[in-house]
Amino acid sequence: MSSGLPSAKILVVDDEPDLEALITQKFRRQIRQGLVTFLFAHDGQEALESLSENRDIDLVVSDINMPRMDGLTLLAKLEELADRPTTIIVSAYGDMANIRTAMNRGAFDFLTKPIDFTDLETTIERTLRHVEALREGRRRQSLAERAHASLARYFSPNLAEQLAGDASGLELGGHRRDVASLFTDIAGFTSLVESLDPTQLAEILNGYFAELTDLVFAHEGTVAKIVGDALHVLFGAPGDQPDHAARAVGCALALDEAAEGFRARWRERGIEIGVTRIGVHAGPAIVGNFGGGRYFDYTAYGDTINTAARLENANKAFGTRICVSESVVIRAGQFRGRPLGDLLLRGKQEALRAFEPLTEVVYDAASLTRYQEAFAKLEAGEAAALPAFAALVGLRPDDGVAAYHLKRLLNGSNGTRIEIR
């Protein structure tokens, strides 16, 4: 028997009185080296009792003709076990009908009597290799299932399944790649928490994140982090997504619609939840698993990530719920939305143009055209920008962005540059 195989425990089931001594003598070297352990039973009933007491038996070698319970009945009983051991059946050469029945009942191999012990050793070794291959397959399946369960917390089901099969892309360490980073945050949620009991808070947050993460996964985004009431989502990592910016914009609009619906349902229950603000930016970032042996965190670092978070915060100034950068607009291709202004972020020398993506339902083409014309006047520093924005507010009093620019113009500010701290 090869020492390349792991230590094996074998149950021999046979009523011949001298077989135990013969096997012990034949395999004495392997037994002494700890390569194999033999247990013995004299019939099928005794074998079942031994199996119930020894859950780690790797292989059963069983005769067919035995008192109380024969080998064929034993095979039928073994089929009922959840973790059925592999079996080699032993019978007289002329008993081929019974051997065929045994093979149909799940026996892996057979030997004929009188037993050739060299043949027995070869058959046992071949069978144990089969047992080890089955175990390795079960181990790999178990690891894949555990990996899939863990990955499904962060990734869409399709991507989680792909990564569970080959998780090499999730090894500790990072790499640089182009991504779209999306941040969400609920306005005034910290104050709301103080007025809620723990059960109600759990119901709100669990329902909120269940709905939002389902939408993220529907757009094949990656949930990088959930902190408090905030959600960080990545597109373009860990798998390649050439359309990551377009996916991020589509996801942002879907999240906004869902969050507004969520707010409306809780308002009917007497609880006012703040708006969900969303910021999106696209560019290079260092993405990967960072941590130690016991803990790791799949996340992203870099200016792209920080800027996305700042864009989420910029919604406070504009009165918007979604704010995306010009790099997102350019990469997304077909983009329906309007410019908000040129943000001068703290620590930055160059301003960043921000946009608000819009659906046709929210803002019709005629209104969007009027806004773009007014914004062009503001950008050019024309005096006509003031009446243009005043007209917009008159037509749509609910347009917070137009009202924001009108207020700035009335206060003497001109141009599109806005400083965001």
Short mmCIF file of C-alpha atoms in Angstrom, two decimals, residues 46 122 171 189 195 197 255 260 280 342 357 365 377 384 394-395 400 403:
data_model
loop_
_atom_site.label_atom_id
_atom_site.label_comp_id
_atom_site.label_asym_id
_atom_site.label_seq_id
_atom_site.Cartn_x
_atom_site.Cartn_y
_atom_site.Cartn_z
CA GLU A 46 -22.30 -6.45 13.50
CA THR A 122 -3.99 -3.65 -4.99
CA GLU A 171 -6.38 37.37 -2.58
CA PHE A 189 -30.40 59.93 10.20
CA SER A 195 -36.03 58.99 18.65
CA ASP A 197 -36.33 52.21 19.75
CA LEU A 255 -31.56 53.66 -5.69
CA GLU A 260 -38.08 57.78 -2.09
CA VAL A 280 -20.79 59.11 -8.02
CA ASP A 342 -18.06 73.68 -10.83
CA PRO A 357 -28.81 62.71 -13.72
CA ALA A 365 -37.24 67.84 -22.28
CA LYS A 377 -25.93 82.41 -19.25
CA ALA A 384 -29.63 87.71 -18.13
CA GLY A 394 -41.61 80.57 -11.39
CA LEU A 395 -42.41 77.69 -13.70
CA GLY A 400 -34.27 73.18 -5.80
CA ALA A 403 -33.76 78.07 -6.63
#
